[in-house]
mmCIF file of C-alpha atoms in Angstrom:
data_model
loop_
_atom_site.group_PDB
_atom_site.id
_atom_site.type_symbol
_atom_site.label_atom_id
_atom_site.label_comp_id
_atom_site.label_asym_id
_atom_site.label_seq_id
_atom_site.Cartn_x
_atom_site.Cartn_y
_atom_site.Cartn_z
ATOM 1 C CA UNK A 128 165.608 109.479 150.476
ATOM 2 C CA UNK A 129 168.083 106.748 151.444
ATOM 3 C CA UNK A 130 167.520 103.227 150.171
ATOM 4 C CA UNK A 131 166.345 102.005 153.556
ATOM 5 C CA UNK A 132 163.576 104.596 153.874
ATOM 6 C CA UNK A 133 159.975 103.465 154.495
ATOM 7 C CA UNK A 134 158.833 104.714 151.079
ATOM 8 C CA UNK A 135 161.552 102.689 149.346
ATOM 9 C CA UNK A 136 160.633 99.565 151.292
ATOM 10 C CA UNK A 137 156.948 99.963 150.388
ATOM 11 C CA UNK A 138 157.808 100.503 146.726
ATOM 12 C CA UNK A 139 160.075 97.466 146.722
ATOM 13 C CA UNK A 140 157.318 95.350 148.289
ATOM 14 C CA UNK A 141 154.784 96.509 145.698
ATOM 15 C CA UNK A 142 157.261 95.603 142.972
ATOM 16 C CA UNK A 143 157.619 92.131 144.490
ATOM 17 C CA UNK A 144 153.848 91.611 144.386
ATOM 18 C CA UNK A 145 153.731 92.883 140.804
ATOM 19 C CA UNK A 146 156.499 90.473 139.867
ATOM 20 C CA UNK A 147 154.584 87.621 141.486
ATOM 21 C CA UNK A 148 151.484 88.374 139.408
ATOM 22 C CA UNK A 149 153.648 88.524 136.291
ATOM 23 C CA UNK A 150 155.197 85.140 137.111
ATOM 24 C CA UNK A 151 151.733 83.604 137.414
ATOM 25 C CA UNK A 152 150.632 85.311 134.178
ATOM 26 C CA UNK A 153 153.620 83.851 132.299
ATOM 27 C CA UNK A 154 152.990 80.420 133.760
ATOM 28 C CA UNK A 155 149.297 80.692 132.881
ATOM 29 C CA UNK A 156 150.170 81.679 129.323
ATOM 30 C CA UNK A 157 152.363 78.617 128.924
ATOM 31 C CA UNK A 158 149.661 76.384 130.392
ATOM 32 C CA UNK A 159 147.147 77.812 127.906
ATOM 33 C CA UNK A 160 149.552 77.118 125.051
ATOM 34 C CA UNK A 161 150.073 73.538 126.236
ATOM 35 C CA UNK A 162 146.332 72.910 126.286
ATOM 36 C CA UNK A 163 145.856 74.469 122.848
ATOM 37 C CA UNK A 164 148.753 72.575 121.280
ATOM 38 C CA UNK A 165 147.728 69.254 122.829
ATOM 39 C CA UNK A 166 144.257 69.682 121.323
ATOM 40 C CA UNK A 167 145.674 70.716 117.929
ATOM 41 C CA UNK A 168 148.013 67.718 117.950
ATOM 42 C CA UNK A 169 145.031 65.419 118.485
ATOM 43 C CA UNK A 170 142.784 67.025 115.897
ATOM 44 C CA UNK A 171 145.466 67.371 113.203
ATOM 45 C CA UNK A 172 147.158 64.063 114.098
ATOM 46 C CA UNK A 173 150.399 66.011 114.434
ATOM 47 C CA UNK A 174 152.880 63.848 116.316
ATOM 48 C CA UNK A 175 155.657 66.416 116.107
ATOM 49 C CA UNK A 176 153.513 69.005 117.906
ATOM 50 C CA UNK A 177 152.465 66.402 120.466
ATOM 51 C CA UNK A 178 156.110 65.637 121.194
ATOM 52 C CA UNK A 179 156.797 69.364 121.652
ATOM 53 C CA UNK A 180 153.992 69.548 124.249
ATOM 54 C CA UNK A 181 155.515 66.644 126.145
ATOM 55 C CA UNK A 182 158.991 68.216 126.068
ATOM 56 C CA UNK A 183 157.744 71.650 127.206
ATOM 57 C CA UNK A 184 156.121 70.262 130.353
ATOM 58 C CA UNK A 185 159.391 70.609 132.266
ATOM 59 C CA UNK A 186 159.187 74.382 131.826
ATOM 60 C CA UNK A 187 155.956 74.476 133.831
ATOM 61 C CA UNK A 188 157.513 72.281 136.518
ATOM 62 C CA UNK A 189 160.450 74.691 136.764
ATOM 63 C CA UNK A 190 158.158 77.723 136.882
ATOM 64 C CA UNK A 191 156.108 76.196 139.697
ATOM 65 C CA UNK A 192 159.255 75.743 141.789
ATOM 66 C CA UNK A 193 160.300 79.313 141.026
ATOM 67 C CA UNK A 194 156.918 80.689 142.146
ATOM 68 C CA UNK A 195 156.960 78.580 145.309
ATOM 69 C CA UNK A 196 160.445 79.767 146.265
ATOM 70 C CA UNK A 197 159.522 83.387 145.578
ATOM 71 C CA UNK A 198 156.355 83.094 147.690
ATOM 72 C CA UNK A 199 158.249 81.521 150.580
ATOM 73 C CA UNK A 200 160.771 84.349 150.451
ATOM 74 C CA UNK A 201 158.005 86.965 150.480
ATOM 75 C CA UNK A 202 156.322 85.289 153.440
ATOM 76 C CA UNK A 203 159.589 85.126 155.386
ATOM 77 C CA UNK A 204 160.940 88.584 154.623
ATOM 78 C CA UNK A 205 157.812 90.716 154.174
ATOM 79 C CA UNK A 206 155.500 89.127 156.755
ATOM 80 C CA UNK A 207 152.423 90.132 154.711
ATOM 81 C CA UNK A 208 148.976 90.590 156.210
ATOM 82 C CA UNK A 209 145.347 90.658 155.042
ATOM 83 C CA UNK A 210 144.887 90.809 151.253
ATOM 84 C CA UNK A 211 148.610 90.658 150.493
ATOM 85 C CA UNK A 212 148.919 87.453 152.504
ATOM 86 C CA UNK A 213 145.897 85.969 150.715
ATOM 87 C CA UNK A 214 147.365 86.913 147.336
ATOM 88 C CA UNK A 215 150.707 85.246 148.034
ATOM 89 C CA UNK A 216 149.104 82.049 149.333
ATOM 90 C CA UNK A 217 146.708 82.033 146.362
ATOM 91 C CA UNK A 218 149.574 82.405 143.891
ATOM 92 C CA UNK A 219 151.426 79.511 145.469
ATOM 93 C CA UNK A 220 148.341 77.288 145.136
ATOM 94 C CA UNK A 221 147.559 78.562 141.632
ATOM 95 C CA UNK A 222 151.057 77.627 140.484
ATOM 96 C CA UNK A 223 150.284 74.086 141.645
ATOM 97 C CA UNK A 224 147.014 74.126 139.674
ATOM 98 C CA UNK A 225 148.882 75.291 136.575
ATOM 99 C CA UNK A 226 151.517 72.590 136.989
ATOM 100 C CA UNK A 227 148.756 69.977 137.150
ATOM 101 C CA UNK A 228 147.128 71.488 134.060
ATOM 102 C CA UNK A 229 150.468 71.040 132.322
ATOM 103 C CA UNK A 230 150.540 67.392 133.383
ATOM 104 C CA UNK A 231 147.075 66.802 131.925
ATOM 105 C CA UNK A 232 148.061 68.498 128.655
ATOM 106 C CA UNK A 233 151.230 66.393 128.474
ATOM 107 C CA UNK A 234 149.277 63.196 129.085
ATOM 108 C CA UNK A 235 146.771 64.198 126.417
ATOM 109 C CA UNK A 236 149.584 64.814 123.946
ATOM 110 C CA UNK A 237 151.095 61.396 124.666
ATOM 111 C CA UNK A 238 147.758 59.726 124.026
ATOM 112 C CA UNK A 239 147.259 61.801 120.859
ATOM 113 C CA UNK A 240 150.348 60.098 119.432
ATOM 114 C CA UNK A 241 148.759 56.685 120.034
ATOM 115 C CA UNK A 242 145.393 57.824 118.637
ATOM 116 C CA UNK A 243 147.075 59.078 115.438
ATOM 117 C CA UNK A 244 148.117 55.502 114.698
ATOM 118 C CA UNK A 245 144.552 54.200 115.039
ATOM 119 C CA UNK A 246 141.546 54.512 112.678
ATOM 120 C CA UNK A 247 139.702 57.800 113.115
ATOM 121 C CA UNK A 248 136.554 57.464 115.245
ATOM 122 C CA UNK A 249 133.805 59.866 114.308
ATOM 123 C CA UNK A 250 134.271 63.618 114.503
ATOM 124 C CA UNK A 251 136.670 65.357 116.893
ATOM 125 C CA UNK A 252 134.559 68.523 116.958
ATOM 126 C CA UNK A 253 133.623 67.896 120.585
ATOM 127 C CA UNK A 254 137.264 67.764 121.599
ATOM 128 C CA UNK A 255 137.962 70.990 119.714
ATOM 129 C CA UNK A 256 135.064 72.823 121.350
ATOM 130 C CA UNK A 257 135.920 71.453 124.779
ATOM 131 C CA UNK A 258 139.515 72.675 124.421
ATOM 132 C CA UNK A 259 138.285 76.133 123.394
ATOM 133 C CA UNK A 260 136.037 76.432 126.464
ATOM 134 C CA UNK A 261 138.773 75.197 128.778
ATOM 135 C CA UNK A 262 141.235 77.734 127.374
ATOM 136 C CA UNK A 263 138.694 80.547 127.738
ATOM 137 C CA UNK A 264 138.112 79.675 131.392
ATOM 138 C CA UNK A 265 141.808 79.320 132.115
ATOM 139 C CA UNK A 266 142.608 82.677 130.525
ATOM 140 C CA UNK A 267 139.690 84.308 132.349
ATOM 141 C CA UNK A 268 140.865 82.950 135.690
ATOM 142 C CA UNK A 269 144.443 84.170 135.212
ATOM 143 C CA UNK A 270 143.256 87.580 133.983
ATOM 144 C CA UNK A 271 141.041 87.817 137.072
ATOM 145 C CA UNK A 272 144.091 87.279 139.270
ATOM 146 C CA UNK A 273 146.251 89.835 137.481
ATOM 147 C CA UNK A 274 143.444 92.429 137.523
ATOM 148 C CA UNK A 275 142.161 91.447 140.997
ATOM 149 C CA UNK A 276 138.712 91.121 139.447
ATOM 150 C CA UNK A 277 136.539 88.886 141.618
ATOM 151 C CA UNK A 278 133.524 89.291 139.286
ATOM 152 C CA UNK A 279 135.479 87.779 136.404
ATOM 153 C CA UNK A 280 136.675 84.985 138.688
ATOM 154 C CA UNK A 281 133.080 84.274 139.691
ATOM 155 C CA UNK A 282 132.044 84.113 136.031
ATOM 156 C CA UNK A 283 134.714 81.491 135.338
ATOM 157 C CA UNK A 284 133.661 79.534 138.421
ATOM 158 C CA UNK A 285 130.079 79.366 137.164
ATOM 159 C CA UNK A 286 131.033 78.424 133.592
ATOM 160 C CA UNK A 287 132.307 74.869 134.065
ATOM 161 C CA UNK A 288 129.012 73.087 133.333
ATOM 162 C CA UNK A 289 129.180 73.392 129.504
ATOM 163 C CA UNK A 290 132.556 71.622 129.588
ATOM 164 C CA UNK A 291 131.034 68.777 131.577
ATOM 165 C CA UNK A 292 128.190 68.594 129.066
ATOM 166 C CA UNK A 293 130.572 68.105 126.143
ATOM 167 C CA UNK A 294 132.544 65.536 128.120
ATOM 168 C CA UNK A 295 129.381 63.551 128.807
ATOM 169 C CA UNK A 296 128.590 63.482 125.092
ATOM 170 C CA UNK A 297 132.089 62.256 124.241
ATOM 171 C CA UNK A 298 131.865 59.661 127.004
ATOM 172 C CA UNK A 299 128.676 58.155 125.591
ATOM 173 C CA UNK A 300 129.964 58.287 122.011
ATOM 174 C CA UNK A 301 133.207 56.468 122.822
ATOM 175 C CA UNK A 302 131.421 53.742 124.791
ATOM 176 C CA UNK A 303 129.103 53.218 121.833
ATOM 177 C CA UNK A 304 132.069 52.872 119.460
ATOM 178 C CA UNK A 305 133.621 50.272 121.770
ATOM 179 C CA UNK A 306 130.429 48.227 121.972
ATOM 180 C CA UNK A 307 129.873 48.340 118.212
ATOM 181 C CA UNK A 308 133.327 46.977 117.342
ATOM 182 C CA UNK A 309 136.034 45.673 119.707
ATOM 183 C CA UNK A 310 138.648 46.950 117.262
ATOM 184 C CA UNK A 311 137.681 50.471 118.345
ATOM 185 C CA UNK A 312 138.551 49.865 121.986
ATOM 186 C CA UNK A 313 142.166 51.098 121.881
ATOM 187 C CA UNK A 314 141.440 54.408 120.144
ATOM 188 C CA UNK A 315 138.207 55.014 122.075
ATOM 189 C CA UNK A 316 139.877 54.351 125.419
ATOM 190 C CA UNK A 317 142.664 56.845 124.721
ATOM 191 C CA UNK A 318 140.127 59.404 123.516
ATOM 192 C CA UNK A 319 138.127 58.915 126.711
ATOM 193 C CA UNK A 320 141.227 59.636 128.785
ATOM 194 C CA UNK A 321 142.013 62.717 126.700
ATOM 195 C CA UNK A 322 138.485 64.027 127.220
ATOM 196 C CA UNK A 323 138.748 63.365 130.951
ATOM 197 C CA UNK A 324 142.077 65.207 131.045
ATOM 198 C CA UNK A 325 140.419 68.233 129.454
ATOM 199 C CA UNK A 326 137.525 68.045 131.900
ATOM 200 C CA UNK A 327 140.021 68.005 134.781
ATOM 201 C CA UNK A 328 141.828 71.009 133.291
ATOM 202 C CA UNK A 329 138.486 72.810 133.391
ATOM 203 C CA UNK A 330 138.142 71.873 137.064
ATOM 204 C CA UNK A 331 141.560 73.344 137.825
ATOM 205 C CA UNK A 332 140.587 76.564 136.031
ATOM 206 C CA UNK A 333 137.601 76.872 138.350
ATOM 207 C CA UNK A 334 139.878 76.091 141.315
ATOM 208 C CA UNK A 335 141.992 79.062 140.269
ATOM 209 C CA UNK A 336 138.855 81.221 140.062
ATOM 210 C CA UNK A 337 137.897 80.182 143.606
ATOM 211 C CA UNK A 338 141.356 81.117 144.862
ATOM 212 C CA UNK A 339 141.154 84.520 143.170
ATOM 213 C CA UNK A 340 137.738 85.198 144.713
ATOM 214 C CA UNK A 341 139.104 84.466 148.178
ATOM 215 C CA UNK A 342 142.317 86.440 147.612
ATOM 216 C CA UNK A 343 140.398 89.555 146.578
ATOM 217 C CA UNK A 344 137.417 89.448 148.957
ATOM 218 C CA UNK A 345 138.654 87.353 151.854
ATOM 219 C CA UNK A 346 135.539 85.165 151.776
ATOM 220 C CA UNK A 347 135.168 81.728 150.158
ATOM 221 C CA UNK A 348 132.567 80.885 147.567
ATOM 222 C CA UNK A 349 129.886 79.166 149.631
ATOM 223 C CA UNK A 350 127.742 77.648 146.883
ATOM 224 C CA UNK A 351 128.430 74.250 145.356
ATOM 225 C CA UNK A 352 130.076 74.551 141.979
ATOM 226 C CA UNK A 353 127.736 73.646 139.078
ATOM 227 C CA UNK A 354 128.765 70.217 137.768
ATOM 228 C CA UNK A 355 127.271 68.039 135.056
ATOM 229 C CA UNK A 356 129.719 65.127 134.760
ATOM 230 C CA UNK A 357 127.575 61.970 134.845
ATOM 231 C CA UNK A 358 130.277 59.522 133.691
ATOM 232 C CA UNK A 359 130.704 57.946 137.137
ATOM 233 C CA UNK A 360 127.077 56.814 137.237
ATOM 234 C CA UNK A 361 126.232 56.504 133.548
ATOM 235 C CA UNK A 362 124.492 53.377 132.288
ATOM 236 C CA UNK A 363 124.949 52.682 128.603
ATOM 237 C CA UNK A 364 122.736 50.105 126.954
ATOM 238 C CA UNK A 365 124.235 48.094 124.089
ATOM 239 C CA UNK A 366 122.847 48.886 120.623
ATOM 240 C CA UNK A 367 119.944 46.684 119.570
#
């Protein structure tokens, strides 16, 4: 058949959608690596790795622009409808989520450099576990998009509460360190921001899951997302 035949056009369109999923998968993979390396840099006090995380952030910025331009071109030239339209819009928004995740990882890496120059406060096991859960949710959300698996997306959406629980524990611990000794304030403050960055990364992973659910089924998640972050209203009593 000639190149302009209907079957060729359909095949070309399907290839465009496949390429779009692959672009998001690559971007998601880089975002996962940024989160993992930012956490490792903190835990191992590795300033060289932290600097690499900061430098790599531009790659995610560039990839977001590439996805946006590709989506705009698909919308203009293909005039998609129904699920294809939802997929393209979802991918455009997901690329923005991933870019923000990269920003949070970069900010965490910058603060890890400062923390490495301060006395070690307690154990960093909570940060390590929090990073693991965040990465699992992020990977699950991206896999759900690539595989068009709304059940997996829903599982990620419902799995944010444990991350909030760890964050709350870190929040209380850091405030206690600050009240016990003013010399701990600098390190504890940076650690609080790092923990909050990770908690926000978890929120963006669940945002991605919500977008995947809508792209696949065409209906939004109607329930309120389970949340357990109490830091905004927490009252911490000074040690007696």
